[in-house]
Tab-separated table of C-alpha atoms in Angstrom:
chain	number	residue	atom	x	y	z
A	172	UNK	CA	49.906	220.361	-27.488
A	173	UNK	CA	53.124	222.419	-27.712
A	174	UNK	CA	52.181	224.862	-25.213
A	175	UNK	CA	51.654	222.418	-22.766
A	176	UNK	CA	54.673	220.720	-23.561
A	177	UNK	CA	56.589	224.060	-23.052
A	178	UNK	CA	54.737	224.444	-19.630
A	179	UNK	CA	55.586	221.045	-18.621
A	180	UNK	CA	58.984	221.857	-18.999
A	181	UNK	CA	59.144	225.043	-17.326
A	182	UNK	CA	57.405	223.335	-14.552
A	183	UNK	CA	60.172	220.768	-14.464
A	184	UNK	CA	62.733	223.430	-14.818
A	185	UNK	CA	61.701	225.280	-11.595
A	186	UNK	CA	61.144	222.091	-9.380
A	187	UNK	CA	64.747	222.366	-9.103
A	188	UNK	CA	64.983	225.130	-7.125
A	189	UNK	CA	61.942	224.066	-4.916
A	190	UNK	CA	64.077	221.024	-4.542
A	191	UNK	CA	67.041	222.283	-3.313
A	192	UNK	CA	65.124	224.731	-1.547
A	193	UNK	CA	63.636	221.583	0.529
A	194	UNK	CA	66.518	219.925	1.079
A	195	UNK	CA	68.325	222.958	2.665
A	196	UNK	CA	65.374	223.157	4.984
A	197	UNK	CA	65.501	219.879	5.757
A	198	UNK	CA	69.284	219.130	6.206
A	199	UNK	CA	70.524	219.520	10.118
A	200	UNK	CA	74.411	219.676	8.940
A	201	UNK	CA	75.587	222.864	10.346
A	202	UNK	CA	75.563	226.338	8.410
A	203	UNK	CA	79.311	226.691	8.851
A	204	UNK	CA	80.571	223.434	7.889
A	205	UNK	CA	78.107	223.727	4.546
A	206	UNK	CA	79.984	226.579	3.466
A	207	UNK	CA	83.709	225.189	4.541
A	208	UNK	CA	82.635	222.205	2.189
A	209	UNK	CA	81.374	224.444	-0.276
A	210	UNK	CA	84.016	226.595	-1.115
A	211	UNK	CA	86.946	223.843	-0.588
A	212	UNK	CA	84.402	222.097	-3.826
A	213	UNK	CA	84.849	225.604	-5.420
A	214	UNK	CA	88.771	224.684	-5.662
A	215	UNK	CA	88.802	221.611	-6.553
A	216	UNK	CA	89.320	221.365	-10.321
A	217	UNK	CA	87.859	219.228	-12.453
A	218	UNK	CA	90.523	218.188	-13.934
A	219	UNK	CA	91.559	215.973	-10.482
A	220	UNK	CA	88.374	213.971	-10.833
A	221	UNK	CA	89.285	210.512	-11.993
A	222	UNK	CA	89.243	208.929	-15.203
A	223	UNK	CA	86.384	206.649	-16.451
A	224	UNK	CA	87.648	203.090	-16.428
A	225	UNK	CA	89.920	202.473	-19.350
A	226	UNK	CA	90.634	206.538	-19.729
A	227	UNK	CA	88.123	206.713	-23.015
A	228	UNK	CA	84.848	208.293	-23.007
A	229	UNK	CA	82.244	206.194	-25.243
A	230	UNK	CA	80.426	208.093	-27.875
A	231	UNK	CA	77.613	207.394	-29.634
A	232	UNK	CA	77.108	209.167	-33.281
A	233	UNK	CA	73.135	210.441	-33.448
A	234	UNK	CA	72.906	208.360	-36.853
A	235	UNK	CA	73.320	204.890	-34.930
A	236	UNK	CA	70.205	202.854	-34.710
A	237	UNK	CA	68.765	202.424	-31.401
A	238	UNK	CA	69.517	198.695	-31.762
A	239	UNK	CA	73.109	199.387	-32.040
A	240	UNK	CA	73.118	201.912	-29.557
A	241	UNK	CA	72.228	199.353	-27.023
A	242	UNK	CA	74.495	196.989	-27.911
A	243	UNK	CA	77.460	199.700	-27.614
A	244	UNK	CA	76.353	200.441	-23.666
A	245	UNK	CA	75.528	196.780	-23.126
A	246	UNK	CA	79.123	195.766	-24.854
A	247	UNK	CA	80.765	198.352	-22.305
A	248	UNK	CA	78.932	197.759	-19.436
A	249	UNK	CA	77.702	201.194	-19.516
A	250	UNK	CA	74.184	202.527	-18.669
A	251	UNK	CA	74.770	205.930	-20.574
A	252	UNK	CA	77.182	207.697	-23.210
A	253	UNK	CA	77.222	211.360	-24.640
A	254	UNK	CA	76.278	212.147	-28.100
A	255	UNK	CA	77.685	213.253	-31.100
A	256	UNK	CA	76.695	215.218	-33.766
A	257	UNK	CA	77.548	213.787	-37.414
A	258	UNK	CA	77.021	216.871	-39.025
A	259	UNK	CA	78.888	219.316	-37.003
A	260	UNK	CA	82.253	218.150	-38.790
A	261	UNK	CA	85.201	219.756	-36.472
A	262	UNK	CA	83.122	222.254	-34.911
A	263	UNK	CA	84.960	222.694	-31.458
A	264	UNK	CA	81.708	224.190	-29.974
A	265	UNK	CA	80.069	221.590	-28.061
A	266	UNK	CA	76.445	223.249	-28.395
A	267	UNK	CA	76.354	222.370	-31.966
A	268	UNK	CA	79.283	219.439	-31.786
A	269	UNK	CA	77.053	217.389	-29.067
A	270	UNK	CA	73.234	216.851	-28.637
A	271	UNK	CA	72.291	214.596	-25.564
A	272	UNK	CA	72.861	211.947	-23.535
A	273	UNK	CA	71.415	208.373	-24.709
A	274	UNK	CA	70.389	206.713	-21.635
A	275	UNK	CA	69.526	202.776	-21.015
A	276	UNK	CA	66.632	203.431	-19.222
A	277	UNK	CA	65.163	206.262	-21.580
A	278	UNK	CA	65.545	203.491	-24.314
A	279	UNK	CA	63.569	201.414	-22.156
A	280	UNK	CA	60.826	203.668	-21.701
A	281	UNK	CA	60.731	204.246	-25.754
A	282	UNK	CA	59.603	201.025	-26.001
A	283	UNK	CA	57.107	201.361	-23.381
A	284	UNK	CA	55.877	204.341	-24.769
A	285	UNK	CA	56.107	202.613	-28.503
A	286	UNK	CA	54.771	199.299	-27.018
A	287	UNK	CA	51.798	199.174	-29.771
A	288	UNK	CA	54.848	198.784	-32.067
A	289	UNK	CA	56.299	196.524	-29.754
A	290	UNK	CA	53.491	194.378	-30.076
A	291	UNK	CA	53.897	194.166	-33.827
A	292	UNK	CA	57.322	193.540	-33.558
A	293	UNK	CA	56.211	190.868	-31.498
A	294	UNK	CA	54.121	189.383	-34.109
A	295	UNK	CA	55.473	187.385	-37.462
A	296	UNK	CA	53.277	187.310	-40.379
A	297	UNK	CA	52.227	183.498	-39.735
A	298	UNK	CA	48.334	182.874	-38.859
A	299	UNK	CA	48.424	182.249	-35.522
A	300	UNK	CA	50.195	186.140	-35.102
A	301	UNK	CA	47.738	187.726	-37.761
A	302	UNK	CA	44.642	186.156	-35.055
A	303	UNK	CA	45.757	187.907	-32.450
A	304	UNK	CA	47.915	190.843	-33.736
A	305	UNK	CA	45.237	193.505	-33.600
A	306	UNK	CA	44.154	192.470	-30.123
A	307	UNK	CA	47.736	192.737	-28.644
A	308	UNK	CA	48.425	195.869	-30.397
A	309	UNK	CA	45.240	197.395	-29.076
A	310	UNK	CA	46.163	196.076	-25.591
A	311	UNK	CA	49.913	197.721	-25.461
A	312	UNK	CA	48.835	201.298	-27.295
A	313	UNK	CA	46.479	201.267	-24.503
A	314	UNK	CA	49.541	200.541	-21.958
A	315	UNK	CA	51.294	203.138	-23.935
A	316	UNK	CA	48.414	205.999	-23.723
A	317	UNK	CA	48.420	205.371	-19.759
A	318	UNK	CA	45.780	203.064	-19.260
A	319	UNK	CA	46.435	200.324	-16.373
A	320	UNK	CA	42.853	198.870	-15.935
A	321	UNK	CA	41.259	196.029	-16.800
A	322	UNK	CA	40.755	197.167	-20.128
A	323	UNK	CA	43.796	197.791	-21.488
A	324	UNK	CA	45.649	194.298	-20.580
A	325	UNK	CA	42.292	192.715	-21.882
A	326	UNK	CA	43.659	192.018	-25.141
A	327	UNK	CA	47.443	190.950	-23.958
A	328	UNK	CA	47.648	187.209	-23.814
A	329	UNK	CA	50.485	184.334	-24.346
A	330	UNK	CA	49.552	184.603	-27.819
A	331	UNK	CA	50.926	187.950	-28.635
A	332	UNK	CA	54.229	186.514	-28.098
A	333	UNK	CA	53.726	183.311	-30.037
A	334	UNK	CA	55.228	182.903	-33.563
A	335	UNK	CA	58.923	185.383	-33.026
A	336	UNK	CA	61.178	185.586	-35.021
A	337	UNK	CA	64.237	185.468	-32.071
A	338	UNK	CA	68.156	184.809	-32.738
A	339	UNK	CA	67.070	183.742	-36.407
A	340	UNK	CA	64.792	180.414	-35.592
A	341	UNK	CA	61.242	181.497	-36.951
A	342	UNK	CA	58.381	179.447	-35.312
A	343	UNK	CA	57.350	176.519	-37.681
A	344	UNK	CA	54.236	177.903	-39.241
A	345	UNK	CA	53.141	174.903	-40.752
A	346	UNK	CA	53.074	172.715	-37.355
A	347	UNK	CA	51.048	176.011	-36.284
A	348	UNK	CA	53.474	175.315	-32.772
A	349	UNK	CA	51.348	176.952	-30.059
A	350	UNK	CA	52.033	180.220	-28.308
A	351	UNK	CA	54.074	179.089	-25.412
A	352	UNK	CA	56.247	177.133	-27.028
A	353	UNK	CA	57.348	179.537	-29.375
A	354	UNK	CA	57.680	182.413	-27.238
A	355	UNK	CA	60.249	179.342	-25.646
A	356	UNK	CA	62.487	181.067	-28.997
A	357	UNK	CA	62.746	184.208	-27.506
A	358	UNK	CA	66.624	185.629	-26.217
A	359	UNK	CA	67.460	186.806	-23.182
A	360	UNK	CA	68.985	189.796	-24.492
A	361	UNK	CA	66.901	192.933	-25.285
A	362	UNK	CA	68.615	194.293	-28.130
A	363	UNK	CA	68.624	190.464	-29.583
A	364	UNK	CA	65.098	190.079	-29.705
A	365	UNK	CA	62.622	193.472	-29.726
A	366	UNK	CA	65.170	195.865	-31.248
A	367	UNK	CA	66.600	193.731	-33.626
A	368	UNK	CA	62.470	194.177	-35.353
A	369	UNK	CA	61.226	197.087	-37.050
A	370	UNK	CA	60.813	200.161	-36.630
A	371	UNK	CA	63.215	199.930	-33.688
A	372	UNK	CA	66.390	198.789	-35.808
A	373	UNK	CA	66.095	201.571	-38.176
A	374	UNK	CA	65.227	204.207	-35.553
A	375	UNK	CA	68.430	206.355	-34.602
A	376	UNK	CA	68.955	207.731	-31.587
A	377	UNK	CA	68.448	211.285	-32.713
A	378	UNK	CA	65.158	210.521	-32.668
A	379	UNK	CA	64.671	209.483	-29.470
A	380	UNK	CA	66.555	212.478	-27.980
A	381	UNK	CA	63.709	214.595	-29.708
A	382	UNK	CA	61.538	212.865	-26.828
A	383	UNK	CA	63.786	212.910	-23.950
A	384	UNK	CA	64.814	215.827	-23.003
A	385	UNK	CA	65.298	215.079	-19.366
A	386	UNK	CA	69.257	213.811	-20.731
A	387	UNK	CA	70.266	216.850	-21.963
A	388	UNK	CA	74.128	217.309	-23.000
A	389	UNK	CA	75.699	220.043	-19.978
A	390	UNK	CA	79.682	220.110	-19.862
A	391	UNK	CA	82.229	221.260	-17.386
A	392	UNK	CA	85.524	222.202	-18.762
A	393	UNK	CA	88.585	220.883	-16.963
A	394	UNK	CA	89.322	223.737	-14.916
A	395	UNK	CA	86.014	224.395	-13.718
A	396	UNK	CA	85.400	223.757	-10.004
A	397	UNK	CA	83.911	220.423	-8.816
A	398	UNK	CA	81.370	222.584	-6.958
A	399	UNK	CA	79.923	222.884	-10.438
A	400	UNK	CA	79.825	219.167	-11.043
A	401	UNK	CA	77.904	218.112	-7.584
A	402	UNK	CA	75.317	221.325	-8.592
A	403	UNK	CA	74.549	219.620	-12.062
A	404	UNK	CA	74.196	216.113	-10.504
A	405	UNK	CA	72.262	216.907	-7.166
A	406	UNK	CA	70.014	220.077	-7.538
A	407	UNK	CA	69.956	220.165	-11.066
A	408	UNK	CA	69.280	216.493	-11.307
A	409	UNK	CA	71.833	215.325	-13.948
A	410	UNK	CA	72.859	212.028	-13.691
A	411	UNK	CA	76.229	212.221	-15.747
A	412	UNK	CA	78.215	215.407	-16.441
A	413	UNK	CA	80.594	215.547	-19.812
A	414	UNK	CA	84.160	216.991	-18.959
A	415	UNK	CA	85.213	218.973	-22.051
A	416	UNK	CA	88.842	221.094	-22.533
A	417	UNK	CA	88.166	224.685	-23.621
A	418	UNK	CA	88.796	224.983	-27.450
A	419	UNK	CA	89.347	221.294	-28.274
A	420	UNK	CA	86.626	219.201	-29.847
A	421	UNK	CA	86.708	215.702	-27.639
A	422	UNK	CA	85.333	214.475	-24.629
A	423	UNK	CA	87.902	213.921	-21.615
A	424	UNK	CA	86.067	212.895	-18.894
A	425	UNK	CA	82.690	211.814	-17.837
A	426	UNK	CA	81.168	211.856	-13.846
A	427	UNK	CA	78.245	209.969	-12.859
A	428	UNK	CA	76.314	210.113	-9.753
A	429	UNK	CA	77.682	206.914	-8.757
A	430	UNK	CA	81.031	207.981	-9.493
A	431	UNK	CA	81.281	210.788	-6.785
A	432	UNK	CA	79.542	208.833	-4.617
A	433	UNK	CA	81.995	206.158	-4.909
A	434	UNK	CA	84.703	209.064	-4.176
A	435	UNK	CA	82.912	210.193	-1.398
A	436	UNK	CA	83.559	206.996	-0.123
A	437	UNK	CA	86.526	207.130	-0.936
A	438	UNK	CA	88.128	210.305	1.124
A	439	UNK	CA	87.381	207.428	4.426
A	440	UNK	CA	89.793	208.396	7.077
A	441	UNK	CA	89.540	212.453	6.057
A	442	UNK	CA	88.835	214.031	9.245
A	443	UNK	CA	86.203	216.385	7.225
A	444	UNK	CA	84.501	213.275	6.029
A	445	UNK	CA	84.658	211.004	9.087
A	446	UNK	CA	83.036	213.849	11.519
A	447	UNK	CA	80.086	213.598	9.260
A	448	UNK	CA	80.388	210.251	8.033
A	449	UNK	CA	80.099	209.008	11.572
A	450	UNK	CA	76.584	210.589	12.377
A	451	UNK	CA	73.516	209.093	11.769
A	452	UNK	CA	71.496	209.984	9.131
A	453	UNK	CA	68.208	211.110	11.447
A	454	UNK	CA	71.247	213.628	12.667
A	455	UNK	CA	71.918	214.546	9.567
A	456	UNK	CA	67.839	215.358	8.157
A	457	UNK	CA	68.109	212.474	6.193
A	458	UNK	CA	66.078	211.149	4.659
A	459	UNK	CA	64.874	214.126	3.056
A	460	UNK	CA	61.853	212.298	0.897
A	461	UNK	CA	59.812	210.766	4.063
A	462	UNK	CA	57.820	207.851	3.550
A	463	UNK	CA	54.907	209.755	2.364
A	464	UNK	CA	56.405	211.354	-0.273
A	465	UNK	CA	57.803	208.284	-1.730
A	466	UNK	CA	56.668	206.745	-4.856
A	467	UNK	CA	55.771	203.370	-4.152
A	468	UNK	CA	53.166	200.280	-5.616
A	469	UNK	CA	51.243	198.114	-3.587
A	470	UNK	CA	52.347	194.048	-4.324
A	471	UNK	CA	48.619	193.417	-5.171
A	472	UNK	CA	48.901	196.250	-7.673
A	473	UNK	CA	49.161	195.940	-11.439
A	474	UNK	CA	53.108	195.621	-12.442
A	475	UNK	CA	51.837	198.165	-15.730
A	476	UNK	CA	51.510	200.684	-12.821
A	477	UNK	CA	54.708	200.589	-11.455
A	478	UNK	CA	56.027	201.094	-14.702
A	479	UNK	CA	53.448	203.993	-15.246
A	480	UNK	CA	54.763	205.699	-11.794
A	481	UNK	CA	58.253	205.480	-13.062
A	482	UNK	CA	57.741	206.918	-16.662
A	483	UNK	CA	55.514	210.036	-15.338
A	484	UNK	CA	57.760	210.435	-12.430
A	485	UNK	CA	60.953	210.453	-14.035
A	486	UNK	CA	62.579	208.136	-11.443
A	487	UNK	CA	64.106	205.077	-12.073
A	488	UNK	CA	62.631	202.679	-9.425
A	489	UNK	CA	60.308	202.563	-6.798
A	490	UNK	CA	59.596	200.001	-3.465
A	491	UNK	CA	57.226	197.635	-3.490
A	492	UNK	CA	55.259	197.773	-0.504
A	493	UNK	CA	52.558	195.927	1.360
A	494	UNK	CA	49.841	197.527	3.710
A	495	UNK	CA	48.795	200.417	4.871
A	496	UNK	CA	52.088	200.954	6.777
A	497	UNK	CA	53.811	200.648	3.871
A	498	UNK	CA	56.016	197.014	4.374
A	499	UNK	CA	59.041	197.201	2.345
A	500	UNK	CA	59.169	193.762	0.449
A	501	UNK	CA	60.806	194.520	-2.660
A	502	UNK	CA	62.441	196.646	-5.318
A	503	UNK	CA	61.137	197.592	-9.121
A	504	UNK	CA	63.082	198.766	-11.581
A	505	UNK	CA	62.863	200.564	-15.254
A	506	UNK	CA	65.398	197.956	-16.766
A	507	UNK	CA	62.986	195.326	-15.202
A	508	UNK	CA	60.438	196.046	-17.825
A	509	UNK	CA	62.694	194.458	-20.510
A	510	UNK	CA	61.193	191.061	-18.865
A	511	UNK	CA	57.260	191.710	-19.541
A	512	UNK	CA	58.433	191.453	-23.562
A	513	UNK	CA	60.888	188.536	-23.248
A	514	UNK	CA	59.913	186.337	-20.850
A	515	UNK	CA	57.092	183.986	-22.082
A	516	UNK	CA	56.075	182.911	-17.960
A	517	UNK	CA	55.063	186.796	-17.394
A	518	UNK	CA	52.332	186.417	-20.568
A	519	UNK	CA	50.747	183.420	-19.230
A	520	UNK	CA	48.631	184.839	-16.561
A	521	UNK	CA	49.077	188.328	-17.946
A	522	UNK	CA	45.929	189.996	-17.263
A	523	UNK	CA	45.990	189.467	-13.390
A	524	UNK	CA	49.797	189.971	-13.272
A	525	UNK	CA	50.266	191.628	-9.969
A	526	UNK	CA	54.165	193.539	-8.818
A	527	UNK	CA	54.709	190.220	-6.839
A	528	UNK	CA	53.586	188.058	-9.711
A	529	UNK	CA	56.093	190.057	-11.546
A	530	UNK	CA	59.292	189.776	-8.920
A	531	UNK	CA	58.732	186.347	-7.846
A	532	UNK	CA	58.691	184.915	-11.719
A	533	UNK	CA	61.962	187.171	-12.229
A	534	UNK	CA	63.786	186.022	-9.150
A	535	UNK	CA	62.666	181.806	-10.097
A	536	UNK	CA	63.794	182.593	-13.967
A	537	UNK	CA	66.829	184.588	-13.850
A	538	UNK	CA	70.618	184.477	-11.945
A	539	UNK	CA	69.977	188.417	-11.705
A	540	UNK	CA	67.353	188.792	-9.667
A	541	UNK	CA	69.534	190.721	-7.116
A	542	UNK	CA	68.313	194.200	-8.692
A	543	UNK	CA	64.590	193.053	-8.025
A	544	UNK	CA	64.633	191.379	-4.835
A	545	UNK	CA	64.972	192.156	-2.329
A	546	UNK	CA	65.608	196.035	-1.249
A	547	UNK	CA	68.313	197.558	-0.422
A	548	UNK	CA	67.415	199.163	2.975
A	549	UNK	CA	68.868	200.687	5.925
A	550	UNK	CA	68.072	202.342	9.669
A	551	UNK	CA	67.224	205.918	10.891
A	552	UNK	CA	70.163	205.261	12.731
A	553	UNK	CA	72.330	203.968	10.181
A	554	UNK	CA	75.412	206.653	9.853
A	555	UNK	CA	75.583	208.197	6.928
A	556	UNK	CA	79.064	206.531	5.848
A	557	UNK	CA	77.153	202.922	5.888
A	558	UNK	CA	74.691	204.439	3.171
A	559	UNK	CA	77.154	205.990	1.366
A	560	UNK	CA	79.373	202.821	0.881
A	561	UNK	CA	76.345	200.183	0.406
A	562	UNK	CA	75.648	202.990	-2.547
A	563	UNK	CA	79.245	202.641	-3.501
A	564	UNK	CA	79.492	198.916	-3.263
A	565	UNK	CA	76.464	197.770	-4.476
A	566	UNK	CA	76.154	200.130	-7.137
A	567	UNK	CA	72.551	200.981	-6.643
A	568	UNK	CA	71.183	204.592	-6.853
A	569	UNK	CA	68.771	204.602	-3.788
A	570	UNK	CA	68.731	203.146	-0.087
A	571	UNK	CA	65.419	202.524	1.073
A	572	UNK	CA	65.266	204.055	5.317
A	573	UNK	CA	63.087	201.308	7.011
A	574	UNK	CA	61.459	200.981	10.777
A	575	UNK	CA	63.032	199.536	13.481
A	576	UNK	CA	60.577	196.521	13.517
A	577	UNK	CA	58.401	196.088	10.889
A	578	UNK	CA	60.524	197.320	7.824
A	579	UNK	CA	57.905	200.022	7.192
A	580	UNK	CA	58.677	202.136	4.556
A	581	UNK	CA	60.504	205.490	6.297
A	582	UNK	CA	61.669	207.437	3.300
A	583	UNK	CA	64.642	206.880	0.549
A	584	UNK	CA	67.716	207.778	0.347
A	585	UNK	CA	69.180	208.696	-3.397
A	586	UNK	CA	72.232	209.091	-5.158
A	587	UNK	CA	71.433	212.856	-5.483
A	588	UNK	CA	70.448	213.575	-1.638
A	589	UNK	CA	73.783	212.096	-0.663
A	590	UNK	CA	75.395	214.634	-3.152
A	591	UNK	CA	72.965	217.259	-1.623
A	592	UNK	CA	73.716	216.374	1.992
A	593	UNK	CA	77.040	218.016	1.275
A	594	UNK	CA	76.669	221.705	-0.425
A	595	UNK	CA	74.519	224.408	-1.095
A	596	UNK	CA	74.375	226.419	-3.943
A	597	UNK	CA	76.195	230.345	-4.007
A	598	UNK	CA	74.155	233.244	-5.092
A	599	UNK	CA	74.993	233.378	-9.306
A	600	UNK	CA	77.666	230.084	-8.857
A	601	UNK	CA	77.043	229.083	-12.440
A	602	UNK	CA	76.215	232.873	-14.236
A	603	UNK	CA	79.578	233.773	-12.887
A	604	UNK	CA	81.740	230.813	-13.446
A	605	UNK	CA	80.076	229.430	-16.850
A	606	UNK	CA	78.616	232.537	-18.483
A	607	UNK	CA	74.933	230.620	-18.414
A	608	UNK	CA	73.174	228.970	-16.394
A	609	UNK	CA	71.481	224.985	-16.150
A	610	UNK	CA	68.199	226.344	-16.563
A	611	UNK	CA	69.297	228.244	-20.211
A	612	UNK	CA	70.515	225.033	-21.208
A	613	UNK	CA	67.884	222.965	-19.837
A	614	UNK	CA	65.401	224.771	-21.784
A	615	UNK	CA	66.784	224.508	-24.896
């Protein structure tokens, strides 16, 4: 089992140069301009990047409980945070001082991956959950394993959700109050219903780091280049980049892929950035991931699929489609899986819940539904400058490139190939200018 695991991740480690590989094959921006870009990134500093909102980087100790650890990113309306190691002390070396990044939607995949837990979690110790608790259980450590059939959801009713214990009102046991009306009880809030149960309260997010090492903990000091920074978040397929100053122990600055993107759009009315801001994206190679090498779910398929695609993938969403041409009707993402254990309309019908079964009861039960329904798409001939600022605006991390017509599925466009579009990568850029490289790091 641990050799595979090791080969698993040196397969993932080298995808990233037959990534960027692709994309430089694929991208039509000229030679010359890619290396004007280039090396005016290589002296930019760091340091002129702006702050995150409020000029404090939020931590999160390894000890905390995943339950906390949610609340902290949900309290700061923040998807990810950096963290520390209790035990290091004053240790100024970040390798020993920080050990990951805890992200929102790795948490959420812990629980799919833990979902026969889930399911007991889901269950008090009343009659009506001890009648169905092994079923359920059996059903999600099925969903868990991988398996999307028939099967596996054979055991998941309404009833695995009856009798919670939610926001502290415990079903009445001795009115033996039927499924549906207790799941009624449950909260809206993830961390105040499923994580607030054991074994997810007492679990800290060291633990889960152990699992995902896809967040791994890769700083740029202050007066390293900005070069470095769109490398790590675009070929290297970071999604947040710690700032560090040389010798001192704290964090000063943290860049997202969202954050660049949003000053991308912000140099508008740069003549660099207008000349290539103004093409279209076709012009430009984009999109680089066509429409059949897009990760995408039928609407007839089962929403346990989708969220299969998106845990073995690694990606964070994918388009729902319809047809063989690949209609673009819709958007799923990881967060969205919070709803299949709190919403008490998606157990009903459970074992023939379908993707659209799954949007349609989100967008009819929740203000929210923007981030489910429908897409956010655009045109081959959309410049690239529209893209980048419904990226920027909208805060999403992919733009789905329909037809003309029919909104058939053409290909995506993603936070990263944006970054991408931009730079290549010089011969030893990180050997020379951090001493190691990603791939020594990402291996640890």
């Amino acid at each position: 089992m641990a050799q595979a695991q090791d080969v698993k991740e040196t397969a993932d480690i080298s995808s990233f140069d037959k990534y960027f590989e692709m994309i430089q094959s694929r991208k039509k921006l000229p030679r010359a301009l890619q290396e004007t870009l280039t090396a005016a990134f290589l002296r930019i500093p760091v340091s002129s990047f702006p702050q995150v909102p409020g000029g404090e980087v939020i931590e999160i100790m390894a000890d905390t409980s995943i339950t906390d650890a949610v609340k902290i990113l949900s309290d700061n309306k923040i998807l990810s945070a950096p963290v520390k190691n209790p035990d290091a002390g004053t240790d100024t070396d970040w390798r020993d001082r920080y050990l990951g990044i805890i992200d929102y939607s790795a948490i959420i995949l812990w629980v799919l991956e833990t979902a026969e837990l889930a399911a007991v979690a889901l269950s008090a110790t009343t009659a009506t959950a001890a009648g169905v608790g092994a079923a359920a259980a059996g059903a999600l450590g099925a969903l868990a394993l991988g398996m999307t059939g028939p099967a596996a959801v054979a055991g998941l009713t309404v009833a695995a959700a009856g009798a919670v214990v939610a926001g502290g009102v415990a079903a009445d046991t001795e009115k033996r109050k039927d499924a549906p009306t207790a799941a009624d009880k449950l909260g809206e809030d993830f961390y105040k219903v499923i994580l607030q149960n054991e074994p997810f309260k007492s679990t800290t997010v060291r633990s889960l780091l152990k699992s995902y090492r896809w967040a791994p903990f890769i700083p740029v000091a202050t007066d390293s280049s900005m070069l470095s920074v769109l490398l790590l978040l675009s070929k290297y397929k970071l999604r947040n980049v710690p700032v560090i100053e040389r010798g001192k122990p704290d964090i000063k600055n943290y860049i997202t892929q969202s954050a660049v993107v949003r000053g991308l759009e912000g140099c508008k009315g740069r003549d660099w950035f207008d000349c290539i801001a103004a093409q279209c994206i076709a012009d430009l190679g984009l999109p680089f991931i066509s429409s059949n090498e897009v990760i995408s779910i039928q609407s007839n398929e089962l929403v346990l699929e989708a969220f299969k695609q998106m845990k073995d993938n690694q990606i964070g969403g994918i388009p729902v489609v319809e047809g063989p041409n690949k209609k673009i009707i819709g958007n799923v993402s990881i967060r969205d899986i919070r709803h299949l254990l709190l919403k008490p309309e998606l157990f009903s019908n459970f074992r023939e819940l379908t993707v659209r079964d799954f949007m349609n009861t989100i967008v009819s039960t929740t203000q929210d539904f923007g981030r489910v329904f429908p897409p956010i798409t655009c045109k081959l001939d959309s410049t690239l400058g529209s893209v980048i600022q419904t990226l920027a605006s909208k805060s999403v991390h992919r733009v789905y490139v329909v037809a003309e017509e029919e909104d058939e599925l053409a290909g995506v466009i993603t936070l990263r190939d944006v970054i991408s579009c931009f730079i290549y990568e010089p011969p030893n850029h990180f050997d020379e200018h951090f001493g190691f490289s990603p791939k020594e790091m990402l291996s640890r």
